[in-house]
DNA sequence: TCCGGCAAAAGATCAGATTTATTTCGGAAT
DNA sequence: ATTCCGAAATAAATCTGATCTTTTGCCGGA
């Protein structure tokens, strides 16, 4: 399973995100052919995708110009992944968090109106898992249940654009857990809020679902901010290269 | 300015969005070469981008399989445009509207905290234009000012993902105006709310900015719903095939 | 019935020809 | 002598047709 052009795409994407290839830098297909020892169509296909993400622009006689960040399609999951893997991680998580505070309450409100019985069941099941694993202190299992909960909720919103953001939410939750921005044992009140969202959705209470979700996000934001403050006091968060 | 592969990409994208090529349908590069009378790398590059948007998946010996909608990268501006140009327009506008009700209030709140003096000035100027053209009943000029207002606000949020949604908002606003989901003359109260957002941002009042923006969206949603209801009563909205 | 190898189908890759936009150089007019 | 215009040179993307590789379905034998 080679996927040569995919390798080149990934390598170039990371170099651009990482800043090695800054905005305004120019390179040619020939450079890429030589550097990665691939043929024309391989470099071309990689570059074509990069161009479709707004990261480079190609002009005859000039070459490929790296575009400024304002042109990037920042909702592309690949780009999000690259940024999360780079020194940009903190900024990316902050952006995603702020975004989430906007759309997740809306999704909760819509889900209360539109969720099918099956989705209500899945939501309840996920909450049950969160309670169990939260009490047991199994962070990975808790994370999985948390991700499942939010995924079902977004899907139940009946809005395909909100549903498409499930990957974003999963990344944020996973990032928080794996970079130790979570308490060693999930807080009881956070879990209670998830229980409340599930209840409100089952009851068809959009206002309550929305309010509970807003509290979840607010609580999460506070937790991250508190941790960041602590890290700063302690002299860094250990994430920078 | 040929851009052969871009033509093929556009044609294929529209066929998939339009439903002519439904999920599960398979086609081969050879089919594309023949049908559009282009050579391999042209079809390949078009397909590569389509694959990066989650619309098709390619497998050796099988060909290109059109993917179900749940796999699509629905935040890709190209896909949004295709959907807005297709019979899917109503659903796309609804999705975008719901999404907007989530993130625009957040953006307003952040802008109140982060907007630079220049951005405050641009916001005030845009609001001024809205007032003038709204009173004059010049819908196109009003639309342009409206779009400018929201663009500046999103940019002032200091969050590049929110800023990247400016195209989405512009499409929604333009779609509403051009498909006559707006009153012939913009409502005074809607304009007043924009004035209030600008004032709150200048004053650094995040809570007020957020609240005013929520009112703007709610007002807009009501207007569209009211129109849709009227259209239904009148026997259809003219958008269905 | 099950296993292994053969052959075809289709995507993946390659080397090379073509097109186009920029730049530069030469000549003429000022 | 300088500036302006146009044509030729050139660099780089774009496109083409052929070749390679992998996957899968089929067939024959155990």
PDB file of N, CA and C in Angstrom, chain A residues 17 22 31 74-75 78 86 104 107 111 123 134 144 148 150 165 167-168 190 195 200 204 215 217 220 223 226:
ATOM      1  N   UNK A  17       2.861  23.845   7.000  1.00  0.00           N
ATOM      2  CA  UNK A  17       2.264  24.144   8.305  1.00  0.00           C
ATOM      3  C   UNK A  17       3.355  24.463   9.326  1.00  0.00           C
ATOM      4  N   UNK A  22       7.456  29.048   4.147  1.00  0.00           N
ATOM      5  CA  UNK A  22       6.614  30.158   4.595  1.00  0.00           C
ATOM      6  C   UNK A  22       5.822  30.742   3.437  1.00  0.00           C
ATOM      7  N   UNK A  31      11.541  20.680  -8.605  1.00  0.00           N
ATOM      8  CA  UNK A  31      12.161  20.581  -7.279  1.00  0.00           C
ATOM      9  C   UNK A  31      11.600  19.373  -6.534  1.00  0.00           C
ATOM     10  N   UNK A  74      -9.187  25.970   6.422  1.00  0.00           N
ATOM     11  CA  UNK A  74      -8.826  25.466   7.749  1.00  0.00           C
ATOM     12  C   UNK A  74      -9.781  24.415   8.296  1.00  0.00           C
ATOM     13  N   UNK A  75     -10.857  24.113   7.544  1.00  0.00           N
ATOM     14  CA  UNK A  75     -11.754  23.057   8.010  1.00  0.00           C
ATOM     15  C   UNK A  75     -11.381  21.702   7.425  1.00  0.00           C
ATOM     16  N   UNK A  78      -7.363  17.143   7.130  1.00  0.00           N
ATOM     17  CA  UNK A  78      -5.927  16.911   6.982  1.00  0.00           C
ATOM     18  C   UNK A  78      -5.132  18.076   7.553  1.00  0.00           C
ATOM     19  N   UNK A  86       1.831  19.908  14.854  1.00  0.00           N
ATOM     20  CA  UNK A  86       2.933  20.873  14.755  1.00  0.00           C
ATOM     21  C   UNK A  86       2.998  21.741  16.005  1.00  0.00           C
ATOM     22  N   UNK A 104     -21.816  23.419  19.309  1.00  0.00           N
ATOM     23  CA  UNK A 104     -22.327  22.269  20.063  1.00  0.00           C
ATOM     24  C   UNK A 104     -23.638  22.558  20.803  1.00  0.00           C
ATOM     25  N   UNK A 107     -26.294  22.284  18.252  1.00  0.00           N
ATOM     26  CA  UNK A 107     -26.541  20.881  17.909  1.00  0.00           C
ATOM     27  C   UNK A 107     -27.390  20.210  18.986  1.00  0.00           C
ATOM     28  N   UNK A 111     -30.930  18.549  18.355  1.00  0.00           N
ATOM     29  CA  UNK A 111     -31.078  17.115  18.639  1.00  0.00           C
ATOM     30  C   UNK A 111     -32.314  16.868  19.511  1.00  0.00           C
ATOM     31  N   UNK A 123     -27.311   7.718  22.836  1.00  0.00           N
ATOM     32  CA  UNK A 123     -26.870   8.816  23.696  1.00  0.00           C
ATOM     33  C   UNK A 123     -26.871   8.361  25.161  1.00  0.00           C
ATOM     34  N   UNK A 134     -15.788   6.845  34.144  1.00  0.00           N
ATOM     35  CA  UNK A 134     -15.363   8.015  34.907  1.00  0.00           C
ATOM     36  C   UNK A 134     -15.116   7.642  36.355  1.00  0.00           C
ATOM     37  N   UNK A 144     -13.286   7.547  25.011  1.00  0.00           N
ATOM     38  CA  UNK A 144     -14.021   6.901  23.919  1.00  0.00           C
ATOM     39  C   UNK A 144     -15.520   7.139  24.062  1.00  0.00           C
ATOM     40  N   UNK A 148     -18.000   9.274  21.652  1.00  0.00           N
ATOM     41  CA  UNK A 148     -19.219   8.659  21.122  1.00  0.00           C
ATOM     42  C   UNK A 148     -20.434   9.517  21.440  1.00  0.00           C
ATOM     43  N   UNK A 150     -20.662  12.784  21.962  1.00  0.00           N
ATOM     44  CA  UNK A 150     -20.735  13.995  21.141  1.00  0.00           C
ATOM     45  C   UNK A 150     -21.008  13.667  19.678  1.00  0.00           C
ATOM     46  N   UNK A 165     -18.663  17.887  11.814  1.00  0.00           N
ATOM     47  CA  UNK A 165     -17.699  18.426  12.768  1.00  0.00           C
ATOM     48  C   UNK A 165     -17.338  17.422  13.852  1.00  0.00           C
ATOM     49  N   UNK A 167     -15.385  14.916  13.744  1.00  0.00           N
ATOM     50  CA  UNK A 167     -13.944  14.689  13.789  1.00  0.00           C
ATOM     51  C   UNK A 167     -13.228  15.764  14.566  1.00  0.00           C
ATOM     52  N   UNK A 168     -13.688  16.999  14.378  1.00  0.00           N
ATOM     53  CA  UNK A 168     -13.113  18.141  15.085  1.00  0.00           C
ATOM     54  C   UNK A 168     -13.258  17.969  16.593  1.00  0.00           C
ATOM     55  N   UNK A 190     -19.103  17.501  35.522  1.00  0.00           N
ATOM     56  CA  UNK A 190     -19.042  17.433  34.064  1.00  0.00           C
ATOM     57  C   UNK A 190     -19.881  16.262  33.572  1.00  0.00           C
ATOM     58  N   UNK A 195     -25.237  13.834  31.492  1.00  0.00           N
ATOM     59  CA  UNK A 195     -26.470  13.122  31.828  1.00  0.00           C
ATOM     60  C   UNK A 195     -27.672  14.031  31.568  1.00  0.00           C
ATOM     61  N   UNK A 200     -32.486  15.833  28.598  1.00  0.00           N
ATOM     62  CA  UNK A 200     -33.211  16.908  27.913  1.00  0.00           C
ATOM     63  C   UNK A 200     -33.525  16.518  26.467  1.00  0.00           C
ATOM     64  N   UNK A 204     -37.122  16.040  24.743  1.00  0.00           N
ATOM     65  CA  UNK A 204     -37.450  17.004  23.688  1.00  0.00           C
ATOM     66  C   UNK A 204     -37.352  18.445  24.155  1.00  0.00           C
ATOM     67  N   UNK A 215     -22.986  24.716  29.429  1.00  0.00           N
ATOM     68  CA  UNK A 215     -22.263  24.541  30.691  1.00  0.00           C
ATOM     69  C   UNK A 215     -21.091  23.585  30.514  1.00  0.00           C
ATOM     70  N   UNK A 217     -19.294  23.081  27.828  1.00  0.00           N
ATOM     71  CA  UNK A 217     -18.197  23.766  27.146  1.00  0.00           C
ATOM     72  C   UNK A 217     -17.516  24.756  28.089  1.00  0.00           C
ATOM     73  N   UNK A 220     -15.345  22.981  30.459  1.00  0.00           N
ATOM     74  CA  UNK A 220     -14.142  22.479  29.799  1.00  0.00           C
ATOM     75  C   UNK A 220     -13.147  23.615  29.555  1.00  0.00           C
ATOM     76  N   UNK A 223     -11.415  24.559  32.688  1.00  0.00           N
ATOM     77  CA  UNK A 223     -10.426  23.557  33.074  1.00  0.00           C
ATOM     78  C   UNK A 223      -9.125  23.757  32.307  1.00  0.00           C
ATOM     79  N   UNK A 226      -7.365  26.942  33.375  1.00  0.00           N
ATOM     80  CA  UNK A 226      -6.735  26.747  34.682  1.00  0.00           C
ATOM     81  C   UNK A 226      -5.428  25.978  34.527  1.00  0.00           C
TER      82      UNK A 226
END
